[in-house]
Structures are given as C-alpha cells and as structure tokens.
mmCIF file of C-alpha atoms in Angstrom:
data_model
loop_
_atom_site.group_PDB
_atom_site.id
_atom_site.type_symbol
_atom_site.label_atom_id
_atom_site.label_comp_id
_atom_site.label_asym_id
_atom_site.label_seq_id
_atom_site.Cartn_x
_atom_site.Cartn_y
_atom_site.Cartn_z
ATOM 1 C CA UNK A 19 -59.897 -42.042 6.617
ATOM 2 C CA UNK A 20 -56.593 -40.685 7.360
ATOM 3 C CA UNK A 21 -55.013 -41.401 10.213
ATOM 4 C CA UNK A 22 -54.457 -37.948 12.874
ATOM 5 C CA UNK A 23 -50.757 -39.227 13.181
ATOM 6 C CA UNK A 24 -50.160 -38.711 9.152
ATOM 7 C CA UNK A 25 -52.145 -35.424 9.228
ATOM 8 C CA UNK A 26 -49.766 -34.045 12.444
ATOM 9 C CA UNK A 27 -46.370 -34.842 9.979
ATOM 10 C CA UNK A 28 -47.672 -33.466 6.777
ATOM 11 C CA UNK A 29 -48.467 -30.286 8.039
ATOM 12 C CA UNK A 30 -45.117 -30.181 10.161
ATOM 13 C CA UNK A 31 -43.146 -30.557 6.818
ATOM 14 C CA UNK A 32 -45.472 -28.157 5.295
ATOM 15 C CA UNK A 33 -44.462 -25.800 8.140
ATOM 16 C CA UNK A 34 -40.834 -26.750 8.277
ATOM 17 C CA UNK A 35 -40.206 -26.063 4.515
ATOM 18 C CA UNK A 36 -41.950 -22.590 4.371
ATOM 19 C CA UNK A 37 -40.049 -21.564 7.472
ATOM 20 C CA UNK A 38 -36.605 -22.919 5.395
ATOM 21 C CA UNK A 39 -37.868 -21.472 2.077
ATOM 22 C CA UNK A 40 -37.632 -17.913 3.938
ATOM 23 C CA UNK A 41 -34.274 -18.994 5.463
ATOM 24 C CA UNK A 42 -32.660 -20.029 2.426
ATOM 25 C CA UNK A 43 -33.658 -17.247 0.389
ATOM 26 C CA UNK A 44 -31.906 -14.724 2.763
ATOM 27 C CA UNK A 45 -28.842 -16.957 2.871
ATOM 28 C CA UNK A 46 -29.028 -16.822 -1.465
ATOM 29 C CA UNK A 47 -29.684 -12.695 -1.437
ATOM 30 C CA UNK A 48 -26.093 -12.464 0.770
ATOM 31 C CA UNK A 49 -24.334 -15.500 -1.356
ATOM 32 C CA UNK A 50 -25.154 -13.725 -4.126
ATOM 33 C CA UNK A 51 -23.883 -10.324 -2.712
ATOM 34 C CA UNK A 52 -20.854 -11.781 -1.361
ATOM 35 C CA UNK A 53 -19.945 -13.341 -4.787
ATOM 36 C CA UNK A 54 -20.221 -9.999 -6.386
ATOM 37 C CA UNK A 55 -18.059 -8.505 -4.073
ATOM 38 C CA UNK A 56 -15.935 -10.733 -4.694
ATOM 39 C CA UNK A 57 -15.309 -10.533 -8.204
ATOM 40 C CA UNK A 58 -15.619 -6.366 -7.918
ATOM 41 C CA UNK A 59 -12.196 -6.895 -5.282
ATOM 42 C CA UNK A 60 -10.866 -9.182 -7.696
ATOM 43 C CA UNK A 61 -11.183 -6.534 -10.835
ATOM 44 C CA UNK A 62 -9.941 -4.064 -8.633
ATOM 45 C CA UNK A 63 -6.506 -6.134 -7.606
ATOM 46 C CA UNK A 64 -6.020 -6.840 -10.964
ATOM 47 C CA UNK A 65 -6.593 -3.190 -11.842
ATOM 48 C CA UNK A 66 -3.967 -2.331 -9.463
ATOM 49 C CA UNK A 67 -1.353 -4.670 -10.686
ATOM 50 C CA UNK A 68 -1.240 -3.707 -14.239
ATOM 51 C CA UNK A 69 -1.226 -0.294 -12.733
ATOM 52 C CA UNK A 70 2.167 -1.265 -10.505
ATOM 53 C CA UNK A 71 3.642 -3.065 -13.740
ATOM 54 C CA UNK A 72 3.298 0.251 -15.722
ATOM 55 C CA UNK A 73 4.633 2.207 -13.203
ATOM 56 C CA UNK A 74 7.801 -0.252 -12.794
ATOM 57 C CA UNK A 75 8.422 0.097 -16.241
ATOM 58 C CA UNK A 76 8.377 3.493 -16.417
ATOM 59 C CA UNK A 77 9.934 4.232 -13.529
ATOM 60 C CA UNK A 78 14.221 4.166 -14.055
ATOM 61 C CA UNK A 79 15.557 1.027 -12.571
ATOM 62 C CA UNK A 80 18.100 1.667 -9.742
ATOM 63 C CA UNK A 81 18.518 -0.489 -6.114
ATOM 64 C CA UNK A 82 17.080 1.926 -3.122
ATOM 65 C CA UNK A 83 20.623 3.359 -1.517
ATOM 66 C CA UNK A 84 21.522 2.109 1.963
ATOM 67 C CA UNK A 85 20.813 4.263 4.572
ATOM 68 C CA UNK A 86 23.707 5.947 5.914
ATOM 69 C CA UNK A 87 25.747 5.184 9.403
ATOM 70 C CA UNK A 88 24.618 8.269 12.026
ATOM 71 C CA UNK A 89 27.271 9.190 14.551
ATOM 72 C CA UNK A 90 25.978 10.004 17.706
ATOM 73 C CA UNK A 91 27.915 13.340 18.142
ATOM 74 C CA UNK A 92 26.444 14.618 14.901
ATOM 75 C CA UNK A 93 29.146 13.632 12.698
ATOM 76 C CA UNK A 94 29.348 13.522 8.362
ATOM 77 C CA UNK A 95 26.888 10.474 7.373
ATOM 78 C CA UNK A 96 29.324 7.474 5.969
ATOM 79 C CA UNK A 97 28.548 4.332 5.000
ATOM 80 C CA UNK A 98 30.523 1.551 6.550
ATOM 81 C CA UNK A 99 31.350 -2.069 5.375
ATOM 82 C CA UNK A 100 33.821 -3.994 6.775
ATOM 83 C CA UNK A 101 34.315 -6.281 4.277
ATOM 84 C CA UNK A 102 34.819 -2.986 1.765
ATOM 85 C CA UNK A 103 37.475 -1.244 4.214
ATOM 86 C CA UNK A 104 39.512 -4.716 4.342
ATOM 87 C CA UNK A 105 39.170 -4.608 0.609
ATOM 88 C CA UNK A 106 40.359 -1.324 0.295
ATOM 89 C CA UNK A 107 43.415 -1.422 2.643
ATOM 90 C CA UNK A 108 44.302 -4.610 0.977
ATOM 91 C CA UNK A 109 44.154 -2.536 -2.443
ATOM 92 C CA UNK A 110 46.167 0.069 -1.267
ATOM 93 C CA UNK A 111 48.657 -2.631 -0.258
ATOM 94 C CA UNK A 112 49.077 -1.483 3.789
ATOM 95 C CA UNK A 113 49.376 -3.032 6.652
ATOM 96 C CA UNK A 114 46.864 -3.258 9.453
ATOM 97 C CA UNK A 115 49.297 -0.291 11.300
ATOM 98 C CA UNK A 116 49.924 1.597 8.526
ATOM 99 C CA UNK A 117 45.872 2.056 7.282
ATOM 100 C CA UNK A 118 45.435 2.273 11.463
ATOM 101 C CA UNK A 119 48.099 5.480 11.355
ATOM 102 C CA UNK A 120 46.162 7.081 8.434
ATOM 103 C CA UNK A 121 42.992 6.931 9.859
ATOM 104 C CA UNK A 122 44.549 8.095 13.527
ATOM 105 C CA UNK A 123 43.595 4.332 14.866
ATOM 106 C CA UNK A 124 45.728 1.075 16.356
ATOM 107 C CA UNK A 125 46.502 -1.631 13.831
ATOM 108 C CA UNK A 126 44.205 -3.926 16.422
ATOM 109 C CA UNK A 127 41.371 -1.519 16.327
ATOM 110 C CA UNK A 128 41.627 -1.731 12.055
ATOM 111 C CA UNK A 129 41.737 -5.525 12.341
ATOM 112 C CA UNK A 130 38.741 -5.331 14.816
ATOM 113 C CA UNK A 131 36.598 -3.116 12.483
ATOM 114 C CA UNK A 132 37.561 -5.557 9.613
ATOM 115 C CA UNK A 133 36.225 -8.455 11.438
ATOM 116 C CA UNK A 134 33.210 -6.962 12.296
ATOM 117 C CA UNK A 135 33.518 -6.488 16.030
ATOM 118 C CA UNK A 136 34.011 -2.720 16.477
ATOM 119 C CA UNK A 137 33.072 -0.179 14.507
ATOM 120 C CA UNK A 138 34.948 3.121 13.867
ATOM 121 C CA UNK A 139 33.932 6.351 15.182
ATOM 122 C CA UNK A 140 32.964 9.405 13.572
ATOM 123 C CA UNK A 141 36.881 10.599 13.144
ATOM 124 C CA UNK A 142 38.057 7.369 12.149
ATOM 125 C CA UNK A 143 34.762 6.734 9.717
ATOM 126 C CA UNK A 144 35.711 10.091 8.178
ATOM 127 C CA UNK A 145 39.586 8.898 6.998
ATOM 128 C CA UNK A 146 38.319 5.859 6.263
ATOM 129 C CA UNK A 147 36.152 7.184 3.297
ATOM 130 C CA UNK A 148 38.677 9.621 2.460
ATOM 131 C CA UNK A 149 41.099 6.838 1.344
ATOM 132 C CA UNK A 150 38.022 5.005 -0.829
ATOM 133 C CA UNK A 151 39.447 7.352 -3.692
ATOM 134 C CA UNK A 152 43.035 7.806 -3.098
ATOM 135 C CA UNK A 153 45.595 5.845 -4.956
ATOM 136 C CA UNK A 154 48.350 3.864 -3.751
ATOM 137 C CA UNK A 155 51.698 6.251 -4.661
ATOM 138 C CA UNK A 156 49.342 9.375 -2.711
ATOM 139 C CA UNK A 157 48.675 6.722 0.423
ATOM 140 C CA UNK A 158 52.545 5.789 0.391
ATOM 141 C CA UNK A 159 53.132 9.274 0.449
ATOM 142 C CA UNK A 160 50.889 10.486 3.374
ATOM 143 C CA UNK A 161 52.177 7.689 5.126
ATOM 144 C CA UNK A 162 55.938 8.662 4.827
ATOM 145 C CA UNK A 163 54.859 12.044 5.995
ATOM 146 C CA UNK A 164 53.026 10.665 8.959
ATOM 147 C CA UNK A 165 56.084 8.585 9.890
ATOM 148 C CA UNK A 166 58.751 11.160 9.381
ATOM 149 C CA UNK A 167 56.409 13.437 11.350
ATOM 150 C CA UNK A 168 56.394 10.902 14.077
ATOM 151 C CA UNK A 169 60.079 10.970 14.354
ATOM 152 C CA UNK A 170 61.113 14.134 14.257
#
C-alpha cells in the first residue's frame, strides 16, 4: 500500500509541472515573437544600408564646406585660417608690417592672428581675403602706394 508521504510528492510534481507547462508556454509565444522581431529589424537595417550605399554612389562626391566666420556687427561671411593667411603673406613675400599695412592692422596683431591667438575683425577679415587672389607685383604695388601715401 502506498505510503501517504509518496502520494503528497507525486501529486505536488504533478501540480508543479502543469503550473510550469502554462508558464513556459507564455515565455515560448513571446521568445518566439521577440525572435521575429528581430530578424524583421534586421531586414529592415539591411534594407536601409543598401539604400544609403545607392544613394552615396549616386550622389556627386564633394567634402561638406566649412561654415563660414560671422562677425558680430553683421559683416561679409569669410573664412579664416591662420595657418592659410601665414601661408599667403609668406607667398606674397611681405613682412609681418607690410601684410599688417594692407590689411589696416599692426605687424604684432598679423603675427598674433598667425599664431592663433587673436583673430581679425570684420575690416581686417575683409583685406585679408582680398589678397587670397592678388599677385605679388599688384601687392608690391598697393604697398608702395600705401607708403608714399603715408609720407606725403
């Protein structure tokens, strides 16, 4: 005759796997969901990289342009690099006090904008990018007028 203790724990695990059997089988229905959404986001990302690869390639292939420098009195736009203005005033073949004189600046404030410690003002910023263009006989010859200007 079976013993009341054996009885009690086979119908407690009889219990205890219906109730899981229930439990599990919601946890499958949103595994299973889950995984589907997963692969429909993973079509969809791959969709939407072949679309960004087409559109690169059809799309002409030029660098975004810098945003321009905004003076605070409302002045042209210019673009300023201090590494490009050294370059230039070394092309033209001036001095720190001459390219200062075209531009209506000191020869300290040119070397300052050079090094990257000041920036030039809205006047100044203006001259500067009107001499990007200019050759060096033109330059000499602006700067002799400037001079004999000066002392007359």
């Amino acid at each position: 005759m079976p013993n009341i203790a054996s009885v009690l724990k086979a119908e407690i695990v009889r219990l205890a796997r219906k109730e899981l059997r229930s439990e599990i089988d919601s946890i499958r229905k949103a595994l299973a969901a889950a995984r589907a959404e997963s692969a429909a986001l993973k079509r969809r990302v791959s969709e939407l990289e072949r679309s960004v690869r087409q559109s690169a390639r059809a799309a002409p292939a030029r660098p975004p342009s810098p945003p321009a420098v905004e003076e605070a009195d409302g002045a042209d736009r210019f673009r300023f690099r201090a590494s490009g203005m050294a370059s230039n005033r070394k092309r033209l073949g001036l001095s720190a006090a001459d390219f200062g004189l075209l531009v209506g600046a000191s020869g300290q404030s040119v070397y300052a904008w050079e090094q990257g410690k000041a920036r030039p003002r809205g006047k100044n910023l203006a001259a500067i990018a009107a001499l990007r263009g200019v050759g060096k006989r033109e330059v000499v010859e602006r700067l002799a007028a400037l001079k004999s200007g000066e002392q007359s």
